[in-house]
């Protein structure tokens, strides 16, 4: 476990997160956490949910410690990204239709089959 700033943690963490850490700390003996007791003391649904919540809390502390400032409710403004370049417009007289993708319609298939039959009979 890394070193954390107390003042920063006090500002960033919610009361519930602080209570969860306290319940875990009070149920730790010689570096071994009694998850069942900590879970019942805190009132969590399961020991697994306590572990996941502690992990998320520690991630939150690590994330806030990077900038050494508490997380604000307003996210920082995102920088504008460049848009995709559009294809050049086709010149006059050029064919604008491209090859269609996907399955042909039933009418088109039937028309092609009837055209093939006509060619074979001629």
mmCIF file of N, CA and C in Angstrom, residues 11-118:
data_model
loop_
_atom_site.group_PDB
_atom_site.id
_atom_site.type_symbol
_atom_site.label_atom_id
_atom_site.label_comp_id
_atom_site.label_asym_id
_atom_site.label_seq_id
_atom_site.Cartn_x
_atom_site.Cartn_y
_atom_site.Cartn_z
ATOM 1 N N UNK A 11 -10.763 15.008 2.108
ATOM 2 C CA UNK A 11 -11.576 15.803 1.191
ATOM 3 C C UNK A 11 -12.230 14.942 0.111
ATOM 4 N N UNK A 12 -11.513 13.944 -0.368
ATOM 5 C CA UNK A 12 -11.973 13.171 -1.519
ATOM 6 C C UNK A 12 -12.987 12.096 -1.143
ATOM 7 N N UNK A 13 -12.770 11.404 -0.025
ATOM 8 C CA UNK A 13 -13.614 10.263 0.327
ATOM 9 C C UNK A 13 -14.940 10.692 0.943
ATOM 10 N N UNK A 14 -15.959 9.895 0.684
ATOM 11 C CA UNK A 14 -17.268 10.138 1.287
ATOM 12 C C UNK A 14 -17.277 9.553 2.697
ATOM 13 N N UNK A 15 -18.300 9.892 3.467
ATOM 14 C CA UNK A 15 -18.404 9.362 4.834
ATOM 15 C C UNK A 15 -18.525 7.838 4.829
ATOM 16 N N UNK A 16 -19.259 7.300 3.876
ATOM 17 C CA UNK A 16 -19.405 5.849 3.779
ATOM 18 C C UNK A 16 -18.083 5.157 3.498
ATOM 19 N N UNK A 17 -17.283 5.746 2.622
ATOM 20 C CA UNK A 17 -15.969 5.169 2.317
ATOM 21 C C UNK A 17 -15.045 5.238 3.531
ATOM 22 N N UNK A 18 -15.133 6.340 4.260
ATOM 23 C CA UNK A 18 -14.315 6.471 5.477
ATOM 24 C C UNK A 18 -14.738 5.436 6.522
ATOM 25 N N UNK A 19 -16.051 5.237 6.679
ATOM 26 C CA UNK A 19 -16.551 4.242 7.634
ATOM 27 C C UNK A 19 -16.114 2.833 7.243
ATOM 28 N N UNK A 20 -16.130 2.551 5.946
ATOM 29 C CA UNK A 20 -15.719 1.230 5.461
ATOM 30 C C UNK A 20 -14.246 0.980 5.788
ATOM 31 N N UNK A 21 -13.395 1.967 5.542
ATOM 32 C CA UNK A 21 -11.966 1.823 5.843
ATOM 33 C C UNK A 21 -11.759 1.637 7.343
ATOM 34 N N UNK A 22 -12.513 2.364 8.149
ATOM 35 C CA UNK A 22 -12.397 2.235 9.604
ATOM 36 C C UNK A 22 -12.816 0.837 10.067
ATOM 37 N N UNK A 23 -13.906 0.308 9.512
ATOM 38 C CA UNK A 23 -14.358 -1.037 9.880
ATOM 39 C C UNK A 23 -13.312 -2.080 9.501
ATOM 40 N N UNK A 24 -12.693 -1.912 8.352
ATOM 41 C CA UNK A 24 -11.652 -2.852 7.921
ATOM 42 C C UNK A 24 -10.432 -2.734 8.826
ATOM 43 N N UNK A 25 -10.038 -1.506 9.136
ATOM 44 C CA UNK A 25 -8.861 -1.288 9.984
ATOM 45 C C UNK A 25 -9.056 -1.887 11.377
ATOM 46 N N UNK A 26 -10.235 -1.681 11.947
ATOM 47 C CA UNK A 26 -10.496 -2.182 13.297
ATOM 48 C C UNK A 26 -10.591 -3.710 13.357
ATOM 49 N N UNK A 27 -10.806 -4.346 12.218
ATOM 50 C CA UNK A 27 -10.890 -5.805 12.171
ATOM 51 C C UNK A 27 -9.653 -6.420 11.518
ATOM 52 N N UNK A 28 -8.524 -5.741 11.654
ATOM 53 C CA UNK A 28 -7.257 -6.241 11.130
ATOM 54 C C UNK A 28 -6.347 -6.592 12.297
ATOM 55 N N UNK A 29 -5.831 -7.831 12.303
ATOM 56 C CA UNK A 29 -4.900 -8.284 13.335
ATOM 57 C C UNK A 29 -3.626 -8.770 12.659
ATOM 58 N N UNK A 30 -2.508 -8.174 12.993
ATOM 59 C CA UNK A 30 -1.209 -8.553 12.439
ATOM 60 C C UNK A 30 -1.213 -8.559 10.912
ATOM 61 N N UNK A 31 -1.882 -7.602 10.320
ATOM 62 C CA UNK A 31 -1.917 -7.476 8.866
ATOM 63 C C UNK A 31 -2.914 -8.382 8.174
ATOM 64 N N UNK A 32 -3.683 -9.145 8.923
ATOM 65 C CA UNK A 32 -4.689 -10.046 8.353
ATOM 66 C C UNK A 32 -6.070 -9.475 8.659
ATOM 67 N N UNK A 33 -6.843 -9.272 7.594
ATOM 68 C CA UNK A 33 -8.173 -8.676 7.746
ATOM 69 C C UNK A 33 -9.209 -9.775 7.951
ATOM 70 N N UNK A 34 -10.040 -9.612 8.973
ATOM 71 C CA UNK A 34 -11.167 -10.523 9.196
ATOM 72 C C UNK A 34 -12.354 -9.943 8.422
ATOM 73 N N UNK A 35 -12.500 -10.395 7.166
ATOM 74 C CA UNK A 35 -13.491 -9.819 6.270
ATOM 75 C C UNK A 35 -14.919 -10.074 6.746
ATOM 76 N N UNK A 36 -15.174 -11.228 7.320
ATOM 77 C CA UNK A 36 -16.536 -11.548 7.770
ATOM 78 C C UNK A 36 -16.982 -10.594 8.874
ATOM 79 N N UNK A 37 -16.099 -10.341 9.830
ATOM 80 C CA UNK A 37 -16.441 -9.438 10.931
ATOM 81 C C UNK A 37 -16.555 -7.999 10.437
ATOM 82 N N UNK A 38 -15.637 -7.599 9.577
ATOM 83 C CA UNK A 38 -15.677 -6.236 9.035
ATOM 84 C C UNK A 38 -16.957 -6.014 8.240
ATOM 85 N N UNK A 39 -17.364 -7.038 7.489
ATOM 86 C CA UNK A 39 -18.591 -6.942 6.693
ATOM 87 C C UNK A 39 -19.817 -6.796 7.585
ATOM 88 N N UNK A 40 -19.877 -7.604 8.639
ATOM 89 C CA UNK A 40 -21.043 -7.517 9.528
ATOM 90 C C UNK A 40 -21.036 -6.216 10.325
ATOM 91 N N UNK A 41 -19.855 -5.752 10.753
ATOM 92 C CA UNK A 41 -19.778 -4.484 11.486
ATOM 93 C C UNK A 41 -20.217 -3.311 10.615
ATOM 94 N N UNK A 42 -19.784 -3.326 9.375
ATOM 95 C CA UNK A 42 -20.116 -2.221 8.470
ATOM 96 C C UNK A 42 -21.548 -2.332 7.956
ATOM 97 N N UNK A 43 -22.030 -3.566 7.793
ATOM 98 C CA UNK A 43 -23.387 -3.771 7.283
ATOM 99 C C UNK A 43 -23.423 -3.936 5.777
ATOM 100 N N UNK A 44 -22.333 -4.419 5.202
ATOM 101 C CA UNK A 44 -22.279 -4.629 3.755
ATOM 102 C C UNK A 44 -22.976 -5.934 3.389
ATOM 103 N N UNK A 45 -23.235 -6.093 2.108
ATOM 104 C CA UNK A 45 -23.945 -7.281 1.636
ATOM 105 C C UNK A 45 -23.092 -8.538 1.745
ATOM 106 N N UNK A 46 -21.815 -8.436 1.391
ATOM 107 C CA UNK A 46 -20.940 -9.611 1.450
ATOM 108 C C UNK A 46 -19.495 -9.167 1.612
ATOM 109 N N UNK A 47 -18.644 -10.122 1.956
ATOM 110 C CA UNK A 47 -17.222 -9.821 2.097
ATOM 111 C C UNK A 47 -16.634 -9.432 0.747
ATOM 112 N N UNK A 48 -17.130 -10.063 -0.310
ATOM 113 C CA UNK A 48 -16.634 -9.744 -1.659
ATOM 114 C C UNK A 48 -16.966 -8.296 -2.030
ATOM 115 N N UNK A 49 -18.152 -7.834 -1.673
ATOM 116 C CA UNK A 49 -18.515 -6.446 -1.975
ATOM 117 C C UNK A 49 -17.648 -5.470 -1.180
ATOM 118 N N UNK A 50 -17.273 -5.860 0.039
ATOM 119 C CA UNK A 50 -16.361 -5.017 0.842
ATOM 120 C C UNK A 50 -15.007 -4.906 0.153
ATOM 121 N N UNK A 51 -14.502 -6.024 -0.359
ATOM 122 C CA UNK A 51 -13.201 -6.028 -1.034
ATOM 123 C C UNK A 51 -13.232 -5.162 -2.286
ATOM 124 N N UNK A 52 -14.296 -5.304 -3.066
ATOM 125 C CA UNK A 52 -14.426 -4.517 -4.291
ATOM 126 C C UNK A 52 -14.545 -3.034 -3.960
ATOM 127 N N UNK A 53 -15.331 -2.702 -2.950
ATOM 128 C CA UNK A 53 -15.502 -1.301 -2.558
ATOM 129 C C UNK A 53 -14.193 -0.709 -2.054
ATOM 130 N N UNK A 54 -13.431 -1.479 -1.288
ATOM 131 C CA UNK A 54 -12.133 -0.998 -0.812
ATOM 132 C C UNK A 54 -11.191 -0.770 -1.988
ATOM 133 N N UNK A 55 -11.191 -1.697 -2.938
ATOM 134 C CA UNK A 55 -10.337 -1.555 -4.119
ATOM 135 C C UNK A 55 -10.702 -0.293 -4.900
ATOM 136 N N UNK A 56 -11.991 -0.040 -5.081
ATOM 137 C CA UNK A 56 -12.433 1.155 -5.801
ATOM 138 C C UNK A 56 -12.075 2.429 -5.041
ATOM 139 N N UNK A 57 -12.171 2.389 -3.723
ATOM 140 C CA UNK A 57 -11.802 3.545 -2.901
ATOM 141 C C UNK A 57 -10.314 3.842 -3.033
ATOM 142 N N UNK A 58 -9.505 2.791 -3.023
ATOM 143 C CA UNK A 58 -8.059 2.988 -3.152
ATOM 144 C C UNK A 58 -7.711 3.533 -4.539
ATOM 145 N N UNK A 59 -8.419 3.087 -5.572
ATOM 146 C CA UNK A 59 -8.214 3.627 -6.918
ATOM 147 C C UNK A 59 -8.561 5.113 -6.937
ATOM 148 N N UNK A 60 -9.635 5.458 -6.249
ATOM 149 C CA UNK A 60 -10.067 6.855 -6.179
ATOM 150 C C UNK A 60 -8.995 7.709 -5.509
ATOM 151 N N UNK A 61 -8.412 7.187 -4.436
ATOM 152 C CA UNK A 61 -7.336 7.909 -3.752
ATOM 153 C C UNK A 61 -6.105 8.039 -4.648
ATOM 154 N N UNK A 62 -5.744 6.963 -5.325
ATOM 155 C CA UNK A 62 -4.592 7.011 -6.225
ATOM 156 C C UNK A 62 -4.811 8.023 -7.338
ATOM 157 N N UNK A 63 -6.011 8.034 -7.883
ATOM 158 C CA UNK A 63 -6.335 8.948 -8.976
ATOM 159 C C UNK A 63 -6.258 10.402 -8.517
ATOM 160 N N UNK A 64 -6.752 10.675 -7.323
ATOM 161 C CA UNK A 64 -6.742 12.052 -6.828
ATOM 162 C C UNK A 64 -5.347 12.465 -6.380
ATOM 163 N N UNK A 65 -4.518 11.507 -5.975
ATOM 164 C CA UNK A 65 -3.166 11.828 -5.518
ATOM 165 C C UNK A 65 -2.255 12.211 -6.671
ATOM 166 N N UNK A 66 -2.593 11.825 -7.888
ATOM 167 C CA UNK A 66 -1.764 12.149 -9.047
ATOM 168 C C UNK A 66 -1.685 13.650 -9.232
ATOM 169 N N UNK A 67 -2.826 14.326 -9.152
ATOM 170 C CA UNK A 67 -2.850 15.769 -9.328
ATOM 171 C C UNK A 67 -2.675 16.530 -8.033
ATOM 172 N N UNK A 68 -2.642 15.826 -6.889
ATOM 173 C CA UNK A 68 -2.537 16.445 -5.565
ATOM 174 C C UNK A 68 -3.630 17.473 -5.328
ATOM 175 N N UNK A 69 -4.790 17.249 -5.914
ATOM 176 C CA UNK A 69 -5.930 18.129 -5.691
ATOM 177 C C UNK A 69 -7.173 17.264 -5.590
ATOM 178 N N UNK A 70 -8.135 17.642 -4.777
ATOM 179 C CA UNK A 70 -9.346 16.838 -4.672
ATOM 180 C C UNK A 70 -10.133 16.861 -5.976
ATOM 181 N N UNK A 71 -10.859 15.781 -6.199
ATOM 182 C CA UNK A 71 -11.684 15.726 -7.394
ATOM 183 C C UNK A 71 -12.813 16.740 -7.263
ATOM 184 N N UNK A 72 -13.029 17.498 -8.303
ATOM 185 C CA UNK A 72 -14.123 18.454 -8.275
ATOM 186 C C UNK A 72 -15.338 17.821 -8.929
ATOM 187 N N UNK A 73 -16.486 18.387 -8.663
ATOM 188 C CA UNK A 73 -17.701 17.844 -9.244
ATOM 189 C C UNK A 73 -17.796 18.185 -10.721
ATOM 190 N N UNK A 74 -17.154 19.272 -11.145
ATOM 191 C CA UNK A 74 -17.165 19.640 -12.550
ATOM 192 C C UNK A 74 -15.966 19.005 -13.237
ATOM 193 N N UNK A 75 -16.200 18.139 -14.232
ATOM 194 C CA UNK A 75 -15.063 17.533 -14.921
ATOM 195 C C UNK A 75 -14.337 18.587 -15.754
ATOM 196 N N UNK A 76 -13.043 18.420 -15.986
ATOM 197 C CA UNK A 76 -12.315 19.396 -16.783
ATOM 198 C C UNK A 76 -12.849 19.422 -18.212
ATOM 199 N N UNK A 77 -12.783 20.591 -18.824
ATOM 200 C CA UNK A 77 -13.285 20.738 -20.180
ATOM 201 C C UNK A 77 -12.442 19.897 -21.127
ATOM 202 N N UNK A 78 -13.110 19.195 -22.013
ATOM 203 C CA UNK A 78 -12.398 18.353 -22.960
ATOM 204 C C UNK A 78 -11.889 19.207 -24.111
ATOM 205 N N UNK A 79 -10.721 18.846 -24.598
ATOM 206 C CA UNK A 79 -10.162 19.584 -25.719
ATOM 207 C C UNK A 79 -10.864 19.145 -26.991
ATOM 208 N N UNK A 80 -10.989 20.063 -27.908
ATOM 209 C CA UNK A 80 -11.656 19.764 -29.162
ATOM 210 C C UNK A 80 -10.779 18.841 -29.996
ATOM 211 N N UNK A 81 -11.403 17.878 -30.629
ATOM 212 C CA UNK A 81 -10.661 16.966 -31.492
ATOM 213 C C UNK A 81 -10.922 17.332 -32.936
ATOM 214 N N UNK A 82 -9.957 17.041 -33.756
ATOM 215 C CA UNK A 82 -10.126 17.337 -35.171
ATOM 216 C C UNK A 82 -11.091 16.337 -35.772
ATOM 217 N N UNK A 83 -11.974 16.833 -36.626
ATOM 218 C CA UNK A 83 -12.934 15.968 -37.276
ATOM 219 C C UNK A 83 -12.300 15.235 -38.440
ATOM 220 N N UNK A 84 -13.018 14.282 -38.974
ATOM 221 C CA UNK A 84 -12.520 13.536 -40.124
ATOM 222 C C UNK A 84 -12.645 14.395 -41.375
ATOM 223 N N UNK A 85 -11.708 14.216 -42.252
ATOM 224 C CA UNK A 85 -11.716 14.962 -43.493
ATOM 225 C C UNK A 85 -12.754 14.351 -44.425
ATOM 226 N N UNK A 86 -13.549 15.192 -45.046
ATOM 227 C CA UNK A 86 -14.566 14.691 -45.957
ATOM 228 C C UNK A 86 -13.937 14.364 -47.300
ATOM 229 N N UNK A 87 -14.562 13.434 -47.989
ATOM 230 C CA UNK A 87 -14.090 13.091 -49.325
ATOM 231 C C UNK A 87 -14.439 14.234 -50.263
ATOM 232 N N UNK A 88 -13.630 14.386 -51.297
ATOM 233 C CA UNK A 88 -13.877 15.447 -52.268
ATOM 234 C C UNK A 88 -15.196 15.183 -52.978
ATOM 235 N N UNK A 89 -15.919 16.254 -53.263
ATOM 236 C CA UNK A 89 -17.191 16.127 -53.953
ATOM 237 C C UNK A 89 -16.925 15.676 -55.385
ATOM 238 N N UNK A 90 -17.748 14.777 -55.923
ATOM 239 C CA UNK A 90 -17.515 14.314 -57.297
ATOM 240 C C UNK A 90 -17.762 15.442 -58.293
ATOM 241 N N UNK A 91 -16.944 15.463 -59.334
ATOM 242 C CA UNK A 91 -17.092 16.485 -60.368
ATOM 243 C C UNK A 91 -18.354 16.188 -61.165
ATOM 244 N N UNK A 92 -18.830 17.184 -61.911
ATOM 245 C CA UNK A 92 -20.053 16.995 -62.683
ATOM 246 C C UNK A 92 -19.831 15.927 -63.741
ATOM 247 N N UNK A 93 -20.823 15.107 -63.922
ATOM 248 C CA UNK A 93 -20.734 14.062 -64.932
ATOM 249 C C UNK A 93 -20.178 12.755 -64.394
ATOM 250 N N UNK A 94 -19.572 12.768 -63.228
ATOM 251 C CA UNK A 94 -19.036 11.535 -62.660
ATOM 252 C C UNK A 94 -20.163 10.731 -62.032
ATOM 253 N N UNK A 95 -19.984 9.436 -62.046
ATOM 254 C CA UNK A 95 -20.965 8.544 -61.431
ATOM 255 C C UNK A 95 -20.825 8.627 -59.917
ATOM 256 N N UNK A 96 -21.907 8.931 -59.212
ATOM 257 C CA UNK A 96 -21.836 9.064 -57.761
ATOM 258 C C UNK A 96 -22.215 7.779 -57.048
ATOM 259 N N UNK A 97 -22.882 6.859 -57.763
ATOM 260 C CA UNK A 97 -23.288 5.625 -57.107
ATOM 261 C C UNK A 97 -22.096 4.696 -56.974
ATOM 262 N N UNK A 98 -21.952 4.149 -55.792
ATOM 263 C CA UNK A 98 -20.919 3.153 -55.559
ATOM 264 C C UNK A 98 -21.547 1.776 -55.579
ATOM 265 N N UNK A 99 -20.729 0.773 -55.443
ATOM 266 C CA UNK A 99 -21.229 -0.585 -55.425
ATOM 267 C C UNK A 99 -21.985 -0.801 -54.123
ATOM 268 N N UNK A 100 -23.200 -1.329 -54.236
ATOM 269 C CA UNK A 100 -23.999 -1.581 -53.043
ATOM 270 C C UNK A 100 -23.458 -2.799 -52.320
ATOM 271 N N UNK A 101 -23.562 -2.749 -51.024
ATOM 272 C CA UNK A 101 -23.080 -3.851 -50.210
ATOM 273 C C UNK A 101 -24.261 -4.606 -49.629
ATOM 274 N N UNK A 102 -24.032 -5.859 -49.318
ATOM 275 C CA UNK A 102 -25.063 -6.630 -48.646
ATOM 276 C C UNK A 102 -25.870 -7.486 -49.600
ATOM 277 N N UNK A 103 -26.896 -8.078 -49.087
ATOM 278 C CA UNK A 103 -27.741 -8.994 -49.846
ATOM 279 C C UNK A 103 -28.650 -8.205 -50.777
ATOM 280 N N UNK A 104 -28.869 -8.763 -51.977
ATOM 281 C CA UNK A 104 -29.750 -8.104 -52.939
ATOM 282 C C UNK A 104 -31.202 -8.329 -52.539
ATOM 283 N N UNK A 105 -32.044 -7.424 -52.980
ATOM 284 C CA UNK A 105 -33.469 -7.543 -52.701
ATOM 285 C C UNK A 105 -34.051 -8.685 -53.523
ATOM 286 N N UNK A 106 -35.163 -9.235 -53.084
ATOM 287 C CA UNK A 106 -35.795 -10.357 -53.781
ATOM 288 C C UNK A 106 -36.176 -9.978 -55.209
ATOM 289 N N UNK A 107 -36.627 -8.748 -55.404
ATOM 290 C CA UNK A 107 -37.019 -8.297 -56.735
ATOM 291 C C UNK A 107 -35.818 -8.289 -57.677
ATOM 292 N N UNK A 108 -34.672 -7.827 -57.180
ATOM 293 C CA UNK A 108 -33.473 -7.777 -58.012
ATOM 294 C C UNK A 108 -33.016 -9.181 -58.390
ATOM 295 N N UNK A 109 -33.059 -10.109 -57.440
ATOM 296 C CA UNK A 109 -32.658 -11.491 -57.702
ATOM 297 C C UNK A 109 -33.591 -12.109 -58.734
ATOM 298 N N UNK A 110 -34.889 -11.882 -58.590
ATOM 299 C CA UNK A 110 -35.867 -12.427 -59.530
ATOM 300 C C UNK A 110 -35.671 -11.827 -60.917
ATOM 301 N N UNK A 111 -35.365 -10.540 -61.001
ATOM 302 C CA UNK A 111 -35.150 -9.887 -62.291
ATOM 303 C C UNK A 111 -33.906 -10.445 -62.972
ATOM 304 N N UNK A 112 -32.844 -10.686 -62.228
ATOM 305 C CA UNK A 112 -31.622 -11.252 -62.798
ATOM 306 C C UNK A 112 -31.866 -12.669 -63.299
ATOM 307 N N UNK A 113 -32.607 -13.457 -62.533
ATOM 308 C CA UNK A 113 -32.904 -14.828 -62.942
ATOM 309 C C UNK A 113 -33.736 -14.846 -64.222
ATOM 310 N N UNK A 114 -34.711 -13.955 -64.307
ATOM 311 C CA UNK A 114 -35.539 -13.914 -65.518
ATOM 312 C C UNK A 114 -34.721 -13.430 -66.713
ATOM 313 N N UNK A 115 -33.753 -12.535 -66.492
ATOM 314 C CA UNK A 115 -32.885 -12.073 -67.578
ATOM 315 C C UNK A 115 -31.982 -13.206 -68.044
ATOM 316 N N UNK A 116 -31.497 -14.029 -67.137
ATOM 317 C CA UNK A 116 -30.650 -15.164 -67.495
ATOM 318 C C UNK A 116 -31.445 -16.193 -68.296
ATOM 319 N N UNK A 117 -32.680 -16.421 -67.885
ATOM 320 C CA UNK A 117 -33.532 -17.379 -68.590
ATOM 321 C C UNK A 117 -33.785 -16.897 -70.013
ATOM 322 N N UNK A 118 -34.009 -15.596 -70.194
ATOM 323 C CA UNK A 118 -34.247 -15.036 -71.524
ATOM 324 C C UNK A 118 -33.013 -15.191 -72.400
#
